[in-house]
Each structure stands twice: as C-alpha cells, then as structure tokens.
Coordinates of N, CA and C in Angstrom, one line a residue:
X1 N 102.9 104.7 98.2 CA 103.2 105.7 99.2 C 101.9 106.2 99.8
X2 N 101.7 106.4 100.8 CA 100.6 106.9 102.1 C 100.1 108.2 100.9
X3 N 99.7 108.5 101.0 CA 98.8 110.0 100.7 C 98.9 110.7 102.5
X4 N 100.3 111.9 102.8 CA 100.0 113.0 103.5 C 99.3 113.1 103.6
X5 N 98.5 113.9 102.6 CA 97.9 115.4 102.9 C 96.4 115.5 103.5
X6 N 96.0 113.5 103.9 CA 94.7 113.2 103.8 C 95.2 112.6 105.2
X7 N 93.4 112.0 105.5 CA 93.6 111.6 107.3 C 92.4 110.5 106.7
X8 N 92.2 109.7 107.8 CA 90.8 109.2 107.8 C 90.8 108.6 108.8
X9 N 89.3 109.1 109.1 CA 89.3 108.7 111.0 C 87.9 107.8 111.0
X10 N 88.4 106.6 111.8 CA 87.3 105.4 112.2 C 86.5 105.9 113.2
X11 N 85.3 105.7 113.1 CA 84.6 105.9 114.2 C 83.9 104.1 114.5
X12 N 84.7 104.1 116.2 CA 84.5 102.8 116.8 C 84.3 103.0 118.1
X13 N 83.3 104.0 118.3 CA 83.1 104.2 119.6 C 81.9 103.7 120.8
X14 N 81.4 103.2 119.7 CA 79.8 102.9 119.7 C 79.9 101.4 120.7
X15 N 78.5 101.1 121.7 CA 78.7 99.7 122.4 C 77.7 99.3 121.7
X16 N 77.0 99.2 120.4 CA 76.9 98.0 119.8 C 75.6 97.4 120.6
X17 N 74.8 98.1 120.8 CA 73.5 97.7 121.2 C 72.5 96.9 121.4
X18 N 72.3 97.4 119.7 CA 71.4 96.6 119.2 C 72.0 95.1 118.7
X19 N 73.1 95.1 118.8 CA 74.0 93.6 118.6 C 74.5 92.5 119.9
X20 N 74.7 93.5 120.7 CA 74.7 92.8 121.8 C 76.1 92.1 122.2
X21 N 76.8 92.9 121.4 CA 78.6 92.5 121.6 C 79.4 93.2 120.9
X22 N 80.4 94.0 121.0 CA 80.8 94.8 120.3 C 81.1 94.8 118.6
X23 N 80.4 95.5 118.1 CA 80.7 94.8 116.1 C 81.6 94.9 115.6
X24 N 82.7 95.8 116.4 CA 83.9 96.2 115.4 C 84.7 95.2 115.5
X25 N 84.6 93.9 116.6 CA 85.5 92.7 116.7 C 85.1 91.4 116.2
X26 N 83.4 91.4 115.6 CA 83.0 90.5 114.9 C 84.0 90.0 113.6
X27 N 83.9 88.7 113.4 CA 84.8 88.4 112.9 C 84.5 88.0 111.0
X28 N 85.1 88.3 110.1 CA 84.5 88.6 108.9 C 85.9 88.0 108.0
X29 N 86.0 87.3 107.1 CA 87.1 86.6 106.2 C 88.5 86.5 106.9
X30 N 88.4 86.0 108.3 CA 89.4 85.9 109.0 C 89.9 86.9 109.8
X31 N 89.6 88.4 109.9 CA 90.0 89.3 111.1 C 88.9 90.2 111.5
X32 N 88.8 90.9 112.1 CA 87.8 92.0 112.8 C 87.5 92.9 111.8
X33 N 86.3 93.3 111.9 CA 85.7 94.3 111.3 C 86.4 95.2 111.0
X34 N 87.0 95.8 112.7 CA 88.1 97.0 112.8 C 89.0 96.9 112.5
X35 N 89.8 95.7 112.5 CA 91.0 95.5 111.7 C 90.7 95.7 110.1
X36 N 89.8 95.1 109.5 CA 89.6 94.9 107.8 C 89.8 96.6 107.3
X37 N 89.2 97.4 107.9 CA 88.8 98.5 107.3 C 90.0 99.3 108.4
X38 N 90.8 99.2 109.6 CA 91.9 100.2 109.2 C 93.2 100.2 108.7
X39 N 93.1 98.7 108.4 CA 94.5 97.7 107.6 C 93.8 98.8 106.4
X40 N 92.9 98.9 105.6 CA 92.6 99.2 104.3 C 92.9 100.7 104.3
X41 N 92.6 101.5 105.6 CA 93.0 103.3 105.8 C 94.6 102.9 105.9
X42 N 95.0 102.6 106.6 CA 96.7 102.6 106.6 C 97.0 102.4 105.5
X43 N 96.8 101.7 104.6 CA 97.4 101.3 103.0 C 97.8 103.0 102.4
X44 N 96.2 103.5 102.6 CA 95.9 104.7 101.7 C 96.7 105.9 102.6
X45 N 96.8 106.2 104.0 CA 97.1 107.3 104.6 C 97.9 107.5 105.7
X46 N 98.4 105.7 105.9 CA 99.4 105.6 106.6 C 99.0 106.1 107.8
X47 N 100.1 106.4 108.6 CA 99.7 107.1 110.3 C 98.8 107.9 110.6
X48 N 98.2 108.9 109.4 CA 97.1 109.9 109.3 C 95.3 109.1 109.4
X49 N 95.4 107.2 109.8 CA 94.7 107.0 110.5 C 94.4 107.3 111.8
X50 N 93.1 107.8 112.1 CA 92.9 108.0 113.5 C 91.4 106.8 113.8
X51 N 91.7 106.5 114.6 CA 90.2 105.3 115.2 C 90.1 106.3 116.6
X52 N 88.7 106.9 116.5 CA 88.5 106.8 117.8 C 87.0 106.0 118.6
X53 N 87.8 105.7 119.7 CA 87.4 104.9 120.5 C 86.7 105.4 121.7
X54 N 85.8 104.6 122.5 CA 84.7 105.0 123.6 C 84.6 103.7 124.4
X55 N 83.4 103.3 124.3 CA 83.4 101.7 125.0 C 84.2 100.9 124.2
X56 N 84.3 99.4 125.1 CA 85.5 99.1 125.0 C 86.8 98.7 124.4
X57 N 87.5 100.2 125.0 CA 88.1 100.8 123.7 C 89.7 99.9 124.1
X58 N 89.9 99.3 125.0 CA 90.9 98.4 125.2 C 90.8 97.1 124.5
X59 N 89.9 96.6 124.0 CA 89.7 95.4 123.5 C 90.3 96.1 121.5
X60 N 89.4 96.9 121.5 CA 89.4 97.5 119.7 C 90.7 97.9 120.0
X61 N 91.9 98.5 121.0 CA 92.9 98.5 120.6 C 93.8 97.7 120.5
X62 N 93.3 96.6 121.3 CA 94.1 95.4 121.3 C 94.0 94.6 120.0
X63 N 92.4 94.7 119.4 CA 92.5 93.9 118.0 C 93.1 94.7 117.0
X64 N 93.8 95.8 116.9 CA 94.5 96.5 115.9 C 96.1 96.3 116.4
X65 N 96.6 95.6 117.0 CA 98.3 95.4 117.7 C 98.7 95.7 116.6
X66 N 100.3 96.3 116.0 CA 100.6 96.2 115.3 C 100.2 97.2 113.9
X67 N 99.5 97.5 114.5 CA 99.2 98.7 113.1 C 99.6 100.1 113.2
X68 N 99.9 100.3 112.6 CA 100.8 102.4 113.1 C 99.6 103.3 112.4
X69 N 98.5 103.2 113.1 CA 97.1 103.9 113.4 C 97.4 104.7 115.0
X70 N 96.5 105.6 115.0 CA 96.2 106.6 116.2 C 95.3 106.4 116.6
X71 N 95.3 106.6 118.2 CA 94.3 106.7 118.7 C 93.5 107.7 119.6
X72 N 92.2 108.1 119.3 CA 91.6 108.8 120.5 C 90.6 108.1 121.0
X73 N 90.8 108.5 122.2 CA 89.7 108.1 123.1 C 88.5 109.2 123.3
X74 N 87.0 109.0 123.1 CA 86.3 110.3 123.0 C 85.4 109.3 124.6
X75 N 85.7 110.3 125.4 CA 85.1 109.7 126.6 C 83.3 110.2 127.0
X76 N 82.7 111.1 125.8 CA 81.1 111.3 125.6 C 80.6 110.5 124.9
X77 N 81.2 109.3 124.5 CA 81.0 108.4 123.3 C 79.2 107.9 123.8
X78 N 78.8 108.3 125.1 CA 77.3 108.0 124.8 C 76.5 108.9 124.0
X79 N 76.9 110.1 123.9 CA 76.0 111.3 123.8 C 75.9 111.4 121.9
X80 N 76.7 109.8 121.4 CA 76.0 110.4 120.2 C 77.3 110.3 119.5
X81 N 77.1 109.8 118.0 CA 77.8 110.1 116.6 C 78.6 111.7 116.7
X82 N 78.1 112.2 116.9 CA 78.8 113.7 116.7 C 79.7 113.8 117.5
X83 N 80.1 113.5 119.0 CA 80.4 113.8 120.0 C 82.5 112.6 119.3
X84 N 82.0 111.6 118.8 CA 83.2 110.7 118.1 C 83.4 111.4 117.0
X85 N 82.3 112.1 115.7 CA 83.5 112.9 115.0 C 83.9 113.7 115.7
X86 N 83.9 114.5 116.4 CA 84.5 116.2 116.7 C 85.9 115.3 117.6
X87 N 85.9 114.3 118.1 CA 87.1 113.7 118.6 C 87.9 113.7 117.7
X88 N 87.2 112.7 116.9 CA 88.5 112.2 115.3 C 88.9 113.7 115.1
X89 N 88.0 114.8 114.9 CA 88.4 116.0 113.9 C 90.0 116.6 114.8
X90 N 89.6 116.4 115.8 CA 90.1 117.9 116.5 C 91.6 116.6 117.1
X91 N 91.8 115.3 117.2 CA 93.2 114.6 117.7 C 94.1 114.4 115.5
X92 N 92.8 114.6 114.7 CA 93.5 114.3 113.6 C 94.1 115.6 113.2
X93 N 93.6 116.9 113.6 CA 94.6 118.0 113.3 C 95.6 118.1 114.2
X94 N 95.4 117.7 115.3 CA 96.6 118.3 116.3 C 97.6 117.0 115.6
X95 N 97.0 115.8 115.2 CA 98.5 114.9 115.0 C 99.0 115.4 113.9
X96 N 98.6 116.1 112.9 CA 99.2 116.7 111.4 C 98.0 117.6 111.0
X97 N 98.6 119.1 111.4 CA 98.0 120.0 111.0 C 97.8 120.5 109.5
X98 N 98.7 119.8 108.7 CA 99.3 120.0 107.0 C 98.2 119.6 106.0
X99 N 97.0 118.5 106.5 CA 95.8 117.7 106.1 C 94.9 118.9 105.3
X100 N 94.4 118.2 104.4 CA 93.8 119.1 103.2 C 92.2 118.5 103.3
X101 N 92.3 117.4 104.1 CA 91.0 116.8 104.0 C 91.3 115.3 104.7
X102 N 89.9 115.0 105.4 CA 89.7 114.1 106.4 C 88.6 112.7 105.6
X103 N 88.8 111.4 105.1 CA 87.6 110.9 105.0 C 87.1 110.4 106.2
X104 N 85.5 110.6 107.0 CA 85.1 110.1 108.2 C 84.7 108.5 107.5
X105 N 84.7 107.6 108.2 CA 84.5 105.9 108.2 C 83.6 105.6 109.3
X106 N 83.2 104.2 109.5 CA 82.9 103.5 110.3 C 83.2 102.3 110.4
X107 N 83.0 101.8 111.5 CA 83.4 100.3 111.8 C 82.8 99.1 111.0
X108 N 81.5 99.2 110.5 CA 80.2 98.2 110.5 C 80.2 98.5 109.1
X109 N 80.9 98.3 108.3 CA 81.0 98.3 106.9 C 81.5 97.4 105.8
X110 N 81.4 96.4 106.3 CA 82.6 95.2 106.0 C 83.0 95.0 104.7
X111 N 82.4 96.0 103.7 CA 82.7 96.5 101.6 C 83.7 97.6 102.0
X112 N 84.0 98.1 102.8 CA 85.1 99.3 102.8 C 86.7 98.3 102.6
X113 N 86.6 99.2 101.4 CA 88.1 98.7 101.1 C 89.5 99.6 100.7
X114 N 90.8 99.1 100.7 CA 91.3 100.6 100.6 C 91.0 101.2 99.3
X115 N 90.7 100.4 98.3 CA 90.4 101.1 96.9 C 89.0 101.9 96.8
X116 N 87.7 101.6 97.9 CA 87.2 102.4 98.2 C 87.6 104.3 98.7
X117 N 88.6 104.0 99.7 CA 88.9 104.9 100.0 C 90.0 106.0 98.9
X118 N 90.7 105.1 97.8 CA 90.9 105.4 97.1 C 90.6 106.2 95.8
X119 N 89.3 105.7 95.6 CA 88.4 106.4 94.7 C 87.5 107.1 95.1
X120 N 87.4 107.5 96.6 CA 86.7 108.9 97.3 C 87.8 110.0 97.0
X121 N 88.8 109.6 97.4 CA 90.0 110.8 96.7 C 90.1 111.7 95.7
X122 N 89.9 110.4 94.6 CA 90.0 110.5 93.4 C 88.7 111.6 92.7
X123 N 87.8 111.0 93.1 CA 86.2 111.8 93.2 C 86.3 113.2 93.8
X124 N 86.9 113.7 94.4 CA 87.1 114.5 95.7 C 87.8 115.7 94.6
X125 N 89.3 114.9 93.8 CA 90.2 115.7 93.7 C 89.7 116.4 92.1
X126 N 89.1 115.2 91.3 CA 88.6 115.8 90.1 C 87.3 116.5 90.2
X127 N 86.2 116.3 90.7 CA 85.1 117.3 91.0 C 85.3 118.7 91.6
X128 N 86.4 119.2 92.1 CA 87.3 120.7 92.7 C 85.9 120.7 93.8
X129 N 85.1 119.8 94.4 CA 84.2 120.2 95.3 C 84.6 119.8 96.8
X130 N 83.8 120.4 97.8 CA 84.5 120.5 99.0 C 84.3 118.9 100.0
X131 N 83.1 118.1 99.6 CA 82.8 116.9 100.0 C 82.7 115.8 98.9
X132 N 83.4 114.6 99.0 CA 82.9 113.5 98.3 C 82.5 111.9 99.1
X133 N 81.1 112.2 98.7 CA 80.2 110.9 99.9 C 80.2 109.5 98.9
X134 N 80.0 108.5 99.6 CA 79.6 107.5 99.3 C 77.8 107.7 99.1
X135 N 77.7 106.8 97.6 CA 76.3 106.9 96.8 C 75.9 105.3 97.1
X136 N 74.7 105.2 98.0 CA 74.1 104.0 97.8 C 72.7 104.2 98.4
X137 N 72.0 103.2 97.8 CA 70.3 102.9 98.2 C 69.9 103.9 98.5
X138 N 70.1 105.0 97.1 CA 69.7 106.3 97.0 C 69.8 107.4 97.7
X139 N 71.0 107.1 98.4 CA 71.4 108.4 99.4 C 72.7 108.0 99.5
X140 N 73.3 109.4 100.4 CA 74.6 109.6 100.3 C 74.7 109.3 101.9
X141 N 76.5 108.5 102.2 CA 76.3 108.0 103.2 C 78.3 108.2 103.5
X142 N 78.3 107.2 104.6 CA 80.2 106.9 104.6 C 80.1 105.7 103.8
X143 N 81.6 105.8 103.5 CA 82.6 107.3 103.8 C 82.6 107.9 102.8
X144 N 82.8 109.3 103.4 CA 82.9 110.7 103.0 C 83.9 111.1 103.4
X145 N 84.8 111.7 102.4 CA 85.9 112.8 102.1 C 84.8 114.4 102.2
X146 N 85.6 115.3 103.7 CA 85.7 116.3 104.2 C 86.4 117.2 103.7
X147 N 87.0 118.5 103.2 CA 88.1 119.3 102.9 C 88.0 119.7 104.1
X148 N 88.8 120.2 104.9 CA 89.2 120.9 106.0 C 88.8 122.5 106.6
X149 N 87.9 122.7 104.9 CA 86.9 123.8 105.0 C 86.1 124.0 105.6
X150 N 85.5 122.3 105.9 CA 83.9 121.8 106.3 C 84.3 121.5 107.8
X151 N 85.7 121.3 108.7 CA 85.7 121.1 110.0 C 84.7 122.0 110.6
X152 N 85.2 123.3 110.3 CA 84.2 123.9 111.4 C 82.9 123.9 111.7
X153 N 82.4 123.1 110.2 CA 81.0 123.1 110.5 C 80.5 121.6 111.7
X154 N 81.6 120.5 110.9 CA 81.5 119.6 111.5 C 81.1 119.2 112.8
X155 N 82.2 119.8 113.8 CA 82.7 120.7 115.0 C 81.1 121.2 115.7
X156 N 80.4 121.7 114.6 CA 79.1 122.5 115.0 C 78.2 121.1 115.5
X157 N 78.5 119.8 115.1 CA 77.1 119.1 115.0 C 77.1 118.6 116.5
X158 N 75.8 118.2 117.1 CA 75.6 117.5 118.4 C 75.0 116.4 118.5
X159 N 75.2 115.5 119.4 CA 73.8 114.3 120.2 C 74.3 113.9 118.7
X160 N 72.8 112.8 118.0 CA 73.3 111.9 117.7 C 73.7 112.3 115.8
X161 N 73.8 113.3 115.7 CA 74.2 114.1 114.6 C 75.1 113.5 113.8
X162 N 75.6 112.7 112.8 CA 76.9 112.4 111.9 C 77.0 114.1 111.0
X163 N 78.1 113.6 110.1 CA 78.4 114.7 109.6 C 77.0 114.2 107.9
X164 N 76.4 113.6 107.9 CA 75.5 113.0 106.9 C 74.8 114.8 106.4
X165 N 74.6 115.0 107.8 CA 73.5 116.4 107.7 C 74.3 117.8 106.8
X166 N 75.3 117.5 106.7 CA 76.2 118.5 105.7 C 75.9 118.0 104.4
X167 N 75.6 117.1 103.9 CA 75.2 117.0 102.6 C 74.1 117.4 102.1
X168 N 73.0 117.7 103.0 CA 71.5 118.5 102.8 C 71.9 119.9 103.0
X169 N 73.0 120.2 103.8 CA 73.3 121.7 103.9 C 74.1 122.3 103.2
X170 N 74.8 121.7 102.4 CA 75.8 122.0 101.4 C 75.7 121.2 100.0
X171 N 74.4 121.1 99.4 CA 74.4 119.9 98.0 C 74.8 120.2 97.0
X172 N 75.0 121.7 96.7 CA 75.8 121.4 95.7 C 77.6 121.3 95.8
X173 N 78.0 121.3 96.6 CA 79.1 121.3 96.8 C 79.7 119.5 97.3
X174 N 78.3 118.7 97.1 CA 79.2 117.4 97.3 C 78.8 116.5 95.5
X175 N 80.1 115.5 95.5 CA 80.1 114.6 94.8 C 80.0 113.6 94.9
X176 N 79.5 112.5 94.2 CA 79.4 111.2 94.9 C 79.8 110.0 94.0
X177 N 80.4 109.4 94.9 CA 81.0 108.3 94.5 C 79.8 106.8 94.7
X178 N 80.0 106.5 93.5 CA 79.0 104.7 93.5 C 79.5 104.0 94.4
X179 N 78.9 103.4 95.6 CA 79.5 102.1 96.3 C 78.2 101.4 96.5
X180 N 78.2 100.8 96.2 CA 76.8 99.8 96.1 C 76.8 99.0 97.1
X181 N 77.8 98.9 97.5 CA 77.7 97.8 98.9 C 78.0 98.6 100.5
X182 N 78.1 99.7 99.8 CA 78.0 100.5 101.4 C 76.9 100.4 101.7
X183 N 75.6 100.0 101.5 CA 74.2 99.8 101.6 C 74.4 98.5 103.3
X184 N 75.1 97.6 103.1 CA 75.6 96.5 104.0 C 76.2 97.0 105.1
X185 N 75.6 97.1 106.4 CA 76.0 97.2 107.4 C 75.6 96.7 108.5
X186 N 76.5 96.1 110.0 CA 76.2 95.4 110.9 C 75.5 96.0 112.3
X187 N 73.8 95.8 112.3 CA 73.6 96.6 113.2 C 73.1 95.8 114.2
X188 N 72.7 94.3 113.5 CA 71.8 93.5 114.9 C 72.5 92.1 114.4
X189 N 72.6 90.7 115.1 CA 72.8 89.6 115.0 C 72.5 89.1 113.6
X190 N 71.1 89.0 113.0 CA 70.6 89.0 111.9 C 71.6 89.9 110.5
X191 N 71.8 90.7 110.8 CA 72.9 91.5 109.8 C 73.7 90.5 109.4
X192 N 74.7 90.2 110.6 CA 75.9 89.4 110.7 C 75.9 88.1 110.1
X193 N 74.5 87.4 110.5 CA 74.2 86.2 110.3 C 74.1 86.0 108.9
X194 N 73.4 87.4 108.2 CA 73.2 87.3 106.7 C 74.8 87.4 105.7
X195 N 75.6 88.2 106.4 CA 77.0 89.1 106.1 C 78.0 87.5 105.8
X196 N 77.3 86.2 107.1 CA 78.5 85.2 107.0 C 78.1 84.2 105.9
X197 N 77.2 84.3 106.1 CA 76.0 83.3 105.0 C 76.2 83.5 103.6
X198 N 76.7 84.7 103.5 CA 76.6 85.2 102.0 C 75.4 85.7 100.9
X199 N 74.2 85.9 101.9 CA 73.2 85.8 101.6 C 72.6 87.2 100.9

C-alpha cells in the first residue's frame, strides 16, 4: 500500500549541459533514468509523486506514459536547483495538503531504488528527527526526507541553492541513512559511459 502521508518530488528540470542531451532519458537496464526512479517513488507513495519539469519537459513526460505521477512544470527552471524545489514543494501541497513529509530526489541517480526510498522513511520515522539525508563519500546528499516543518525554510532557498544547505543549518536535527551508491551520478558522457560499462 502507497504511504499517504509522504510525497516525493523528482527534480527533472535541468537541460543537462554538461551532457549534452537530456540525462533523465538516457537509457540504463532497459528504461530511462526518469522512468527507473519514478516507477521506484510510485511503488512507495503512489500519486503523491510529483516530477517537476523545465526544459524538455514534453519528452520526460512522454517517457513516463502511463504512470499516475504528477506533474509541474517550473518555467524558471534556468535560474537554478532551488527555483524546481520550491515548485515540487508548493504543486506537492496543493495536490495533498495531509503530507507529513516530502522526500526531494533527482533524476541522475541510477542506485535510487524504491527500497532506498523506503529506508529514508524508516530512518526519518525512528530517529523522531525533522530530516533524513542520504550518507555517501562523506557527506549528506539526495535523497532526503523533509518533514513539512522544514518547507518554509526550503521555500527560503534561491539561484542555484538545493535544499543540501539545510543540513549545515540544522545538524542536529538530521539523520542519515548509508547509501553508498548515491556517490554515482550522471553529469557528463564519461559518467554514462562508466555507469554502462560497469566500471
């Protein structure tokens, strides 16, 4: 059964730059990046997926057909990471205001799994603390489980800001979860190349 009372919003708004083609449609053990990881948030929270989207946000919704995920479109999607959370935050309350907590994601993560997301929860619900981040290559990273306490701060961040900078601002109040392979992420051709290779 979905977990209500939680949301988790993709952030896929980014044109992928330094890659040179959009990454969230690169293709990884048979489907899209963005497919892998919101097939894996649907498992865990059902509809209370939200992807939001920026550049080419018609293709990333066309590679999700079929999935009962949400979507926003954050149309400042140049101006920066922050400008796509405060999207996800503010279309994931209005779709279900009842949410106790949000995990933020990203596209370029191809170890996110729904049992990842699973055991941020888990982490989240037994530590009684207000954030639980993903622990790798010595820092805390996505995804991270939000409580709904921390929106407003979120809300606060600008330009190219993620919500990362809450866990320097609030340390004792986060817990962390081991993901060793959240270290792996797609940011240039070479990434990719190593990601197919197995390398």
């Amino acid at each position: 059964m979905p977990r209500d009372e939680y949301g988790i919003i993709i952030l896929a708004a980014g044109n992928s730059s330094r890659l040179g083609e959009p990454k969230q449609l690169l293709q990884f053990q048979g489907k899209s990046l963005i497919r892998h990881i919101v097939e894996a948030a649907v498992e865990i929270v059902g509809r209370n997926t939200m992807v939001v989207t920026g550049s080419n946000s018609g293709l990333i919704e066309h590679a999700l057909d079929g999935l009962p995920c949400q979507f926003a479109f954050n149309a400042d999607w140049q101006e920066g990471m922050s400008a796509s959370v405060k999207t996800g935050i503010h279309a994931l309350q209005s779709y279900n205001p009842q949410i106790i907590g949000s995990i933020l994601a990203v596209s370029d993560q191809p170890f996110v799994t729904s049992e990842t997301f699973r055991a941020l929860i888990q982490v989240f619900e037994k530590s009684g603390k207000g954030i639980a981040a993903s622990q790798y290559s010595d820092a805390l990273g996505t995804p991270a489980l939000f409580s709904t306490s921390y929106f407003p701060a979120i809300l606060q961040l600008t330009g190219a800001e993620g919500a990362k900078k809450l866990f320097k601002r609030f340390p004792d109040d986060v817990s962390a979860y081991a993901f060793p392979e959240g270290r792996i992420d797609i940011d240039t051709q070479e990434d990719y190349k190593r990601l197919i290779s197995g390398v």
